Coordinates of C-alpha atoms in Angstrom, one line a residue:
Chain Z
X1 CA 21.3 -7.9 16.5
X2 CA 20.3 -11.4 15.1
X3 CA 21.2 -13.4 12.3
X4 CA 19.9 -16.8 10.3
X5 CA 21.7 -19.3 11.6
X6 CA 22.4 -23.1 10.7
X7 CA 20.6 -25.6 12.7
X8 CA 23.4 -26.9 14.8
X9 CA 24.4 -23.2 16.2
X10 CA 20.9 -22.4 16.5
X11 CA 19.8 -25.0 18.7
X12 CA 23.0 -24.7 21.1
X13 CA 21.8 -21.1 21.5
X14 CA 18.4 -22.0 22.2
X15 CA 19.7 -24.6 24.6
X16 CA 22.1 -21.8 26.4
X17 CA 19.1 -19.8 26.6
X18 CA 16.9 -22.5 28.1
X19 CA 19.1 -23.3 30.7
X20 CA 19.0 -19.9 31.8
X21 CA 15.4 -19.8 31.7
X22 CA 15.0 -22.8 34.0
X23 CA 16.8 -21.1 36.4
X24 CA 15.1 -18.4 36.8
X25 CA 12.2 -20.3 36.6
X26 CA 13.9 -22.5 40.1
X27 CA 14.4 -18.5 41.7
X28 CA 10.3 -18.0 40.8
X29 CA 9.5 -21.3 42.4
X30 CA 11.6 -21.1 45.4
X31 CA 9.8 -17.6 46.3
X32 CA 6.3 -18.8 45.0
X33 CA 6.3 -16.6 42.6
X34 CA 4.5 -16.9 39.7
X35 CA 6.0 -15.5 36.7
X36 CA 3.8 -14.7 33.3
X37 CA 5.4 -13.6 29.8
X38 CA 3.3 -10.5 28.1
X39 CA 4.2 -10.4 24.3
X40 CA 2.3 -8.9 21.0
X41 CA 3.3 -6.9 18.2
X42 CA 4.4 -2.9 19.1
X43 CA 0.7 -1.6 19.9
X44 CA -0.6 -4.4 20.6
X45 CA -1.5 -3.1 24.0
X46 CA 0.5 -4.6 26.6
X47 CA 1.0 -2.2 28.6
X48 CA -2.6 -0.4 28.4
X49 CA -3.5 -4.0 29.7
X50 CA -0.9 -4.3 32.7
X51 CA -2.1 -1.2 33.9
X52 CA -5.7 -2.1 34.5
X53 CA -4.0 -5.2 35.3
X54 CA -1.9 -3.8 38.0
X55 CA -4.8 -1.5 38.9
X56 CA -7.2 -4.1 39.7
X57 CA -5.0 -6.3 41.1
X58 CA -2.8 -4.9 43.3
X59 CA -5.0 -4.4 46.1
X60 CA -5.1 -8.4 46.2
X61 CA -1.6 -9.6 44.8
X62 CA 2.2 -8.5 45.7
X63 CA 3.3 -7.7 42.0
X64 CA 5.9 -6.9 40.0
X65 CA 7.0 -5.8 36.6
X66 CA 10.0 -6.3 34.5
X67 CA 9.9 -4.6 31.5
X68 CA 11.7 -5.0 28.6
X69 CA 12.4 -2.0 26.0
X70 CA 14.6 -1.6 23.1
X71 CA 15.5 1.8 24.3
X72 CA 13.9 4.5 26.9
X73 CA 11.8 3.7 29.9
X74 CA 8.5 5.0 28.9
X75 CA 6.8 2.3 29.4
X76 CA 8.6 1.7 33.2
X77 CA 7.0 5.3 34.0
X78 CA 3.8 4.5 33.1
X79 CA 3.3 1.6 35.2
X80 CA 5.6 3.1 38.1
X81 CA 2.5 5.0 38.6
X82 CA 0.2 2.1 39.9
X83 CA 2.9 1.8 43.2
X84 CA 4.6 -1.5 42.2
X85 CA 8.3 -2.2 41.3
X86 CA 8.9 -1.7 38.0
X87 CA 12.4 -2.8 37.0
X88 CA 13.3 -1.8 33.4
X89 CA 15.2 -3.6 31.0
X90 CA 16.9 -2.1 27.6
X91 CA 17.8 -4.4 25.3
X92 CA 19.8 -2.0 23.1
X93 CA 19.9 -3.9 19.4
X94 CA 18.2 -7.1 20.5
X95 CA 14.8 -7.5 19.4
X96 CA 13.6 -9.7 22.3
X97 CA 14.4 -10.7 25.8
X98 CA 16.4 -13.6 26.7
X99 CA 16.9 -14.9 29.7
X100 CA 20.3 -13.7 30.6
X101 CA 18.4 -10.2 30.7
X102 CA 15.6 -11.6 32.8
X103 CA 18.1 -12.4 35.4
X104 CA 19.6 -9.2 35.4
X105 CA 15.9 -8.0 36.5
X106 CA 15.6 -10.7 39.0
X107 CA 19.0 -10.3 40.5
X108 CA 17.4 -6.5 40.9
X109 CA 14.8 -7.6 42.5
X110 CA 16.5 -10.0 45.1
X111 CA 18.8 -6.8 45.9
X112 CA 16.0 -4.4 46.3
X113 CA 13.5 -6.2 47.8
X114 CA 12.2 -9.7 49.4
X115 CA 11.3 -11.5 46.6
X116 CA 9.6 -14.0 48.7
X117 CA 6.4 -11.6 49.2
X118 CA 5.9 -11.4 45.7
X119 CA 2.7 -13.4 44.3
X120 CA 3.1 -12.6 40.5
X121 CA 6.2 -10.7 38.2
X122 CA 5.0 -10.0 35.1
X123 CA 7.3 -9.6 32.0
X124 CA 7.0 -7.5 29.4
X125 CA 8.6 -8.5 26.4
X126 CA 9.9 -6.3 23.5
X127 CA 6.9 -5.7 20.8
X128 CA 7.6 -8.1 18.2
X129 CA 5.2 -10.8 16.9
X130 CA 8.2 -13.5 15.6
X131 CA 11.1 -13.5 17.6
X132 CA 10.2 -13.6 21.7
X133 CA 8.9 -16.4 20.9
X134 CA 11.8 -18.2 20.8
X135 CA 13.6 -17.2 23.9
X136 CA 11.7 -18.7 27.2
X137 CA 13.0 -16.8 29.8
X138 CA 11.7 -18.8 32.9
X139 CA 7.6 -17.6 32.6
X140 CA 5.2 -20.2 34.0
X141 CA 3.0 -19.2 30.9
X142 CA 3.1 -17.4 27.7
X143 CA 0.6 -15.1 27.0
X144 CA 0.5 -13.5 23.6
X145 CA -1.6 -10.0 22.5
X146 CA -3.1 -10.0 19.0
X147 CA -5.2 -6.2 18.7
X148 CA -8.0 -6.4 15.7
X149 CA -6.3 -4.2 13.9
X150 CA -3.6 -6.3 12.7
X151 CA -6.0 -8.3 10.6
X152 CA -7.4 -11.9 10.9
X153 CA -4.7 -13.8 9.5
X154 CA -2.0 -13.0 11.7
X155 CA -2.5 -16.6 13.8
X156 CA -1.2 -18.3 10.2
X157 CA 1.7 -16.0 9.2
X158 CA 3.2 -15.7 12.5
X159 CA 2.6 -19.7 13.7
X160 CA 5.4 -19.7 16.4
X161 CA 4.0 -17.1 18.6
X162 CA 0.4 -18.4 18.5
X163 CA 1.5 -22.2 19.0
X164 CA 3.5 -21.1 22.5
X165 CA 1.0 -19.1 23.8
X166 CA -1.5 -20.8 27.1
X167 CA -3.5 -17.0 26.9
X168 CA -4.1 -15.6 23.9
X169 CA -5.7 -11.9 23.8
X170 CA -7.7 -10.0 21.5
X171 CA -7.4 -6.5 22.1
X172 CA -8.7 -3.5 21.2
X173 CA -12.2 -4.8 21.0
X174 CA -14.0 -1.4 21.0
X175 CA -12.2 -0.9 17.4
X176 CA -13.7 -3.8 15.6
X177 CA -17.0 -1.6 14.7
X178 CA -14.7 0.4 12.5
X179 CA -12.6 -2.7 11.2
X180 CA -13.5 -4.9 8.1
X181 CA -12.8 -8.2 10.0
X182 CA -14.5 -11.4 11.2
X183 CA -14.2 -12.0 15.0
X184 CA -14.9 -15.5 14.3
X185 CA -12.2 -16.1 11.7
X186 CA -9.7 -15.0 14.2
X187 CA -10.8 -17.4 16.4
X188 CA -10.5 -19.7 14.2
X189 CA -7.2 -19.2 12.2
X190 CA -5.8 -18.9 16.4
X191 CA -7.3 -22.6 17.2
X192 CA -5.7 -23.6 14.0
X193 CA -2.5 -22.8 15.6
X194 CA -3.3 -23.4 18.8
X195 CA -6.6 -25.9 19.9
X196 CA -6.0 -25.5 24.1
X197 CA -5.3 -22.2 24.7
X198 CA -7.7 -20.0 26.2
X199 CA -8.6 -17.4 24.0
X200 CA -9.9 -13.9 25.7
X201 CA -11.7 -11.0 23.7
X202 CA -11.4 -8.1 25.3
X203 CA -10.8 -4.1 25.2
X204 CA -8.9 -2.3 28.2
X205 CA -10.5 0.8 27.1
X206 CA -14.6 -0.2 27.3
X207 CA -13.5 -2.8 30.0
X208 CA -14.9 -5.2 28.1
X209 CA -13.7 -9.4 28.3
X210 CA -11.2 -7.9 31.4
X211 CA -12.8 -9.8 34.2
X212 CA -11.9 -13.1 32.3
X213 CA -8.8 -11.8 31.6
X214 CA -8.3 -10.9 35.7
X215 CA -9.9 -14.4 36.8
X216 CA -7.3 -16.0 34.0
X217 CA -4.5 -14.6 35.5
X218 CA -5.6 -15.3 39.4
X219 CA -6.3 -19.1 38.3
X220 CA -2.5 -18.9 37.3
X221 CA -1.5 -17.6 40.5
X222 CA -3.5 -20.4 42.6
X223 CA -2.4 -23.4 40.2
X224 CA 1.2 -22.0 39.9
X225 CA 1.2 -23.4 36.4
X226 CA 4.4 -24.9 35.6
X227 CA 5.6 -25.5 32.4
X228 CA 7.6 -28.7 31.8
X229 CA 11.6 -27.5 30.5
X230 CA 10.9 -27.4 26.6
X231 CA 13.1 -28.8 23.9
X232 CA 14.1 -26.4 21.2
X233 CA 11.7 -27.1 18.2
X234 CA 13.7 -29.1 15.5
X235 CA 14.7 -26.5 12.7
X236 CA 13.1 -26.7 8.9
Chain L
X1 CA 16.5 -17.8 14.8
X2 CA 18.7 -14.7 15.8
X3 CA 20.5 -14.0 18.8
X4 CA 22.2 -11.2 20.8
X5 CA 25.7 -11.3 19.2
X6 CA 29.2 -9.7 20.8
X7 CA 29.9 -6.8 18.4
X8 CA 32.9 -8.1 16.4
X9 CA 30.4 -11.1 15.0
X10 CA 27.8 -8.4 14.4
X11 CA 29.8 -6.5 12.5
X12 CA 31.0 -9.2 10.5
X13 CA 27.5 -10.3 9.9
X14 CA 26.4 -6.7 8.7
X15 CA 29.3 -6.4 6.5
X16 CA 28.4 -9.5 4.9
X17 CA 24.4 -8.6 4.3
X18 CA 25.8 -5.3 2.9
X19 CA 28.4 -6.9 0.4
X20 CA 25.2 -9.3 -0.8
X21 CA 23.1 -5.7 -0.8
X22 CA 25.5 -3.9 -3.0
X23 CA 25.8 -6.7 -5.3
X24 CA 21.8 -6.9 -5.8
X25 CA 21.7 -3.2 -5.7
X26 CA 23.9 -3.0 -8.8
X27 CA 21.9 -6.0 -10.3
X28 CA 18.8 -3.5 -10.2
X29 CA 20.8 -0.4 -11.6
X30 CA 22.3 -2.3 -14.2
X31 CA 18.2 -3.1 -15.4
X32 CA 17.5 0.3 -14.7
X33 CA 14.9 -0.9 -12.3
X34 CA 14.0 1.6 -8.5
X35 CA 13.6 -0.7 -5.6
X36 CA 11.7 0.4 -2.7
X37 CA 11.6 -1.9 0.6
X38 CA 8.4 -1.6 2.9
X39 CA 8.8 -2.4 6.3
X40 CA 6.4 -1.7 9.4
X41 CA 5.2 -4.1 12.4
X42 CA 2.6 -7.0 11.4
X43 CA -0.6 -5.3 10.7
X44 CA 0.5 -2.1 9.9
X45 CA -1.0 -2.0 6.1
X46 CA 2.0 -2.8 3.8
X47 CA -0.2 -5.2 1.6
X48 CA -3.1 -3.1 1.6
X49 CA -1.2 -0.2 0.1
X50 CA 0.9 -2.3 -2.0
X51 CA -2.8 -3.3 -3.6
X52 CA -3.9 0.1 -3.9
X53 CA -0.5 1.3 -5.2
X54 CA -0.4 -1.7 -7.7
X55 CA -3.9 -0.9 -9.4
X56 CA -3.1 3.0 -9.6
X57 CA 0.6 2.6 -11.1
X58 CA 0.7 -0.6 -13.2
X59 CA -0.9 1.4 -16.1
X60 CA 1.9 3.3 -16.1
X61 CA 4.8 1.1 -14.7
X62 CA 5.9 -2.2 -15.0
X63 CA 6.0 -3.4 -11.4
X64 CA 7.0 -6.2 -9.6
X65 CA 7.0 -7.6 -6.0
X66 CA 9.1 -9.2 -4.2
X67 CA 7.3 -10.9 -0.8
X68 CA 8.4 -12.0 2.3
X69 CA 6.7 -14.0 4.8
X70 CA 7.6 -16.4 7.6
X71 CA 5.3 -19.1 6.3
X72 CA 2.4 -19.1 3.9
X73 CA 1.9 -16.9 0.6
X74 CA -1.1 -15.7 1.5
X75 CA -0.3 -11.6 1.1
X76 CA 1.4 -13.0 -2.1
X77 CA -1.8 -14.6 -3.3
X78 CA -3.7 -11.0 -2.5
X79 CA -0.8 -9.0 -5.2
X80 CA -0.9 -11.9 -8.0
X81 CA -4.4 -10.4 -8.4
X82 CA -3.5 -7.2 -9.8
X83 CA -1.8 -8.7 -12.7
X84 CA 1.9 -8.2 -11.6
X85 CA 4.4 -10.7 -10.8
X86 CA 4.9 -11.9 -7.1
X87 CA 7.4 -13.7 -6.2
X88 CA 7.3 -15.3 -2.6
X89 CA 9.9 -15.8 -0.3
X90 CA 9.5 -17.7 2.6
X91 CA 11.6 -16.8 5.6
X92 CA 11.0 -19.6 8.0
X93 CA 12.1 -19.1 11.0
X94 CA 13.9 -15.7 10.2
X95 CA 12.4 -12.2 11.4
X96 CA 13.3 -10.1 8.5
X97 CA 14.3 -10.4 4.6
X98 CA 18.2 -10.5 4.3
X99 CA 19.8 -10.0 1.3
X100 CA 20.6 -13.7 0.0
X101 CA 17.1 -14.1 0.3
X102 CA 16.1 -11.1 -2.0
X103 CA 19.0 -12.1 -4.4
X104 CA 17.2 -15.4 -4.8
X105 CA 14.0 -13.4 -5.1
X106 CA 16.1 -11.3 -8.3
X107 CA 17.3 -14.5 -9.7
X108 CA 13.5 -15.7 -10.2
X109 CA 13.0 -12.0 -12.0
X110 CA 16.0 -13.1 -14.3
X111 CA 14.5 -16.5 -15.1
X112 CA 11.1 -16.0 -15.6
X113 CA 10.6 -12.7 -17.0
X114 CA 13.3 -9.6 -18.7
X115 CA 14.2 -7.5 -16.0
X116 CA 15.3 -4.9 -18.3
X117 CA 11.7 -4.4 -19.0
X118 CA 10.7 -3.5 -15.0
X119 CA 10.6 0.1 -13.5
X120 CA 10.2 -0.9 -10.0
X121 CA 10.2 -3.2 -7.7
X122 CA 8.7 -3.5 -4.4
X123 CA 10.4 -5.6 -1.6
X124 CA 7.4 -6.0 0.7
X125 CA 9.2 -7.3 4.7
X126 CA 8.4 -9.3 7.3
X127 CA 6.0 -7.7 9.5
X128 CA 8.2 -6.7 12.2
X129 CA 9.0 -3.7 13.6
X130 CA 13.0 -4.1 14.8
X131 CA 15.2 -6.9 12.7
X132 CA 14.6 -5.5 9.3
X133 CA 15.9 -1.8 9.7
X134 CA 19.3 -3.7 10.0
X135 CA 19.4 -5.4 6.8
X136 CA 19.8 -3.9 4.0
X137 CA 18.5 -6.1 0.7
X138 CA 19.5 -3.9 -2.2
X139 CA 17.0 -1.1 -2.0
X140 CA 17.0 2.3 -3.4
X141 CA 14.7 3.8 -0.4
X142 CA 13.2 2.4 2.7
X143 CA 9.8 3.0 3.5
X144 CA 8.3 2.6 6.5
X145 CA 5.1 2.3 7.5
X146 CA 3.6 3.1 11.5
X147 CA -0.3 3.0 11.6
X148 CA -2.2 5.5 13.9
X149 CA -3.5 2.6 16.4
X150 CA 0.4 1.4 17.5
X151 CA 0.6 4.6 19.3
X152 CA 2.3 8.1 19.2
X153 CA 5.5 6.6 21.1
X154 CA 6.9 3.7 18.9
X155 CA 9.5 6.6 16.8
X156 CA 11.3 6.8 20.0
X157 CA 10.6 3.2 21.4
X158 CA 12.0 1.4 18.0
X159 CA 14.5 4.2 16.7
X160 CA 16.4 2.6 14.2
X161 CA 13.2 2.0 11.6
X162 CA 12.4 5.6 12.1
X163 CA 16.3 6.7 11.7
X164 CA 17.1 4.2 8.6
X165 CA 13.4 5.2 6.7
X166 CA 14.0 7.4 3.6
X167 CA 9.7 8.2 3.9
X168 CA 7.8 7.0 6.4
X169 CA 3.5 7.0 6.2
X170 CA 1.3 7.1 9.1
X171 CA -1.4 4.7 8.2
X172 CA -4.9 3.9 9.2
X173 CA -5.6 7.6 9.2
X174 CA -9.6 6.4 8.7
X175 CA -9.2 5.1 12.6
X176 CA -7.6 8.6 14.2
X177 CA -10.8 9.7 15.3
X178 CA -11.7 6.3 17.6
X179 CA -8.3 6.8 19.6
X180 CA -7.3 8.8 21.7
X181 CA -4.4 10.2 20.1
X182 CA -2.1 13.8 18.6
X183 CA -1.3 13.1 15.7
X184 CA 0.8 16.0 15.6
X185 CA 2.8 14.4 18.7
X186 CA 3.1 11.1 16.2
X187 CA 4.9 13.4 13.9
X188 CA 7.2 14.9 16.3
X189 CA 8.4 12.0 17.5
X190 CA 9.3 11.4 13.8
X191 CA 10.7 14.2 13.6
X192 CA 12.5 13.4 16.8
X193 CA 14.4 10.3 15.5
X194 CA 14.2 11.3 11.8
X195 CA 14.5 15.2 10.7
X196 CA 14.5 14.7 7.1
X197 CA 12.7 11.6 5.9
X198 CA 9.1 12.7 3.9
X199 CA 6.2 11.6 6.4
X200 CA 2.8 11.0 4.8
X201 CA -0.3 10.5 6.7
X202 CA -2.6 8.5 4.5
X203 CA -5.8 6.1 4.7
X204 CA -5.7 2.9 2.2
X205 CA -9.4 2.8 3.1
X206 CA -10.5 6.1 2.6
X207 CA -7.7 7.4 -0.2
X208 CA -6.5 10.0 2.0
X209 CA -3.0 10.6 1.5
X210 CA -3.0 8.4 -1.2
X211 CA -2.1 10.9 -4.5
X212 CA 0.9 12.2 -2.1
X213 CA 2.4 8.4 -1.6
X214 CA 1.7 8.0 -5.2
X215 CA 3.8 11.0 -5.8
X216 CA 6.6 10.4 -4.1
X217 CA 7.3 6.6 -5.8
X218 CA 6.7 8.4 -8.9
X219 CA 9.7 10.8 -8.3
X220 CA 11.8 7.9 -6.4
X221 CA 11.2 6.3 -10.0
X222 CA 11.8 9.0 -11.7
X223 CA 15.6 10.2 -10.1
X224 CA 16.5 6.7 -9.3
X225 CA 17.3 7.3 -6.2
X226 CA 20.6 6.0 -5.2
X227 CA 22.0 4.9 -1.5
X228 CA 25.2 5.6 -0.6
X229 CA 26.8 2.2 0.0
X230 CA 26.5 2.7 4.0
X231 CA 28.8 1.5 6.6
X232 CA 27.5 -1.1 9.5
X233 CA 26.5 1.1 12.6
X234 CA 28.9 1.2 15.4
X235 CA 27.7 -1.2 18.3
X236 CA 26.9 -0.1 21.6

């Protein structure tokens, strides 16, 4: 459930929500715990990617997963499998994850566990290219999925999403044989968007560009990136 | 901008959108004019089939398209070319077409052109996969579109696009053979979440599928298919 709001309700939401974020970003940061936002389109492959994620990193990281779903824990089963905690989210009628719900996960994960051996929580955002990235929800980076089958000009139709991203991903490399598109026009209309992110071809089902993905990901862990509290963008 | 709303504001704000939808509904009965609205995640294939479908039909309807996109008019730019009017209607910040927006989209029809003289007209959504199966804009039949690479599980991941679609298309049928995936389980889990609607597995690429789509926006055309003014869904 979502509506278009005027400017002045809109930004005291986004303010509500930021508050929340930064403190769950404070919980991350007391426990060292580095917290990274997954988000793309639906089939976009996040979670194809968190579990050769989890798969190849687990054996050197304590990790975690929340995972955010409109409805049903399919994707929470899935990654179960791979022997790290898994705490699922539904989110009913809203099309993203705020931090309110975020909390709700962490708060399971204080109760259940000691969050304080925890290197990395990843989230898992609902799959929706516009609106989860709006709603921080106390990441220490955004990383954003774009698969090559969604067509090169994605980066400018959907500019919020590709400006907040600090990873961006371009999955489902093994598909652009089949695919009328230009790699290198999606790398471009992306730095047009966004000219410091690191961008990251790869495909989780060849294995291709996944090392750089894996040594991205550790880097965050060992520089604890954190992101400076944000302002709401001005509306218009 | 959106945001998760208690249920009594939601409800309000649904009622609203559908008043606006009724009103534009009876604008396009009143012209005798079918209105179809497309809606899939970004990527999916809307404005590729919207091309092929304008070529094969505008010799034999008088079309028209109403586009909706965040920013840019790029996919509207792509339908001007086939000779039919476009008009564009930038969302901004929103994550789906609401019905003021189409009714200014209608008004433009009224000014520039005599809607009397159109058969049907396409709304083509913002690419996204949740906000827009709760807004109703005025159309005759939803349509939506889920393409063979976002994976056999989205019908019962996103459930209320799958429930609310009066035909739904499995694109990107070309791609089928470079995933692993059952197509007959993609239909299933249609069937799952939507017993009745018409599912049509087509390619844009390859015209598979294509003469059955055609078909079945001939026949909406042709009974003028109505909606039954529908109530707001219950919250929870």
């Amino acid at each position: 459930m979502h509506q278009t709001f005027d400017a002045a309700i809109g930004i005291n939401l986004l303010h509500a929500n930021q508050a929340g974020a930064d403190h769950n970003r404070d919980h991350f940061d007391t426990w060292g715990i580095t917290c990274l936002n997954l988000m793309s389109s639906p089939g976009a492959g996040k979670t194809v990617l968190l579990e050769r994620t989890l798969a190849a990193l687990s054996p050197e990281l304590k990790l975690a997963v929340i995972e955010g779903d409109m409805t049903t824990e399919l994707d929470a089963e899935r990654l179960r499998q791979y022997g790290v905690p898994v705490i699922a989210i539904n989110t009913g009628r809203s099309c993203h994850l705020d931090s309110k719900m975020v909390a709700g996960g962490i708060h399971s994960l204080e109760r259940d566990y000691t969050p304080s051996t925890f290197d990395l929580v990843f989230v898992e955002n609902v799959g929706n290219l516009v609106c989860p990235a709006e709603f921080e929800v106390g990441e220490h980076a955004k990383v954003a999925l774009l698969s090559v089958t969604e067509g090169e000009d994605k980066p400018l139709k959907y500019p919020l999403m590709f400006r907040e991203a600090d990873c961006l991903l371009v999955t489902k490399l093994d598909l652009a044989p089949y695919l009328d598109i230009d790699l290198h026009r999606i790398e471009r209309n992306i730095r047009q968007m966004n000219p410091h992110a690191t961008i990251i071809l790869l495909s989780a089902k060849t294995g291709e560009g996944l090392d750089d993905w894996l040594n991205w990901v550790r880097s965050a862990v060992a520089s604890q990136v954190k992101r400076a509290p944000c302002q709401p963008a001005p509306q218009g």
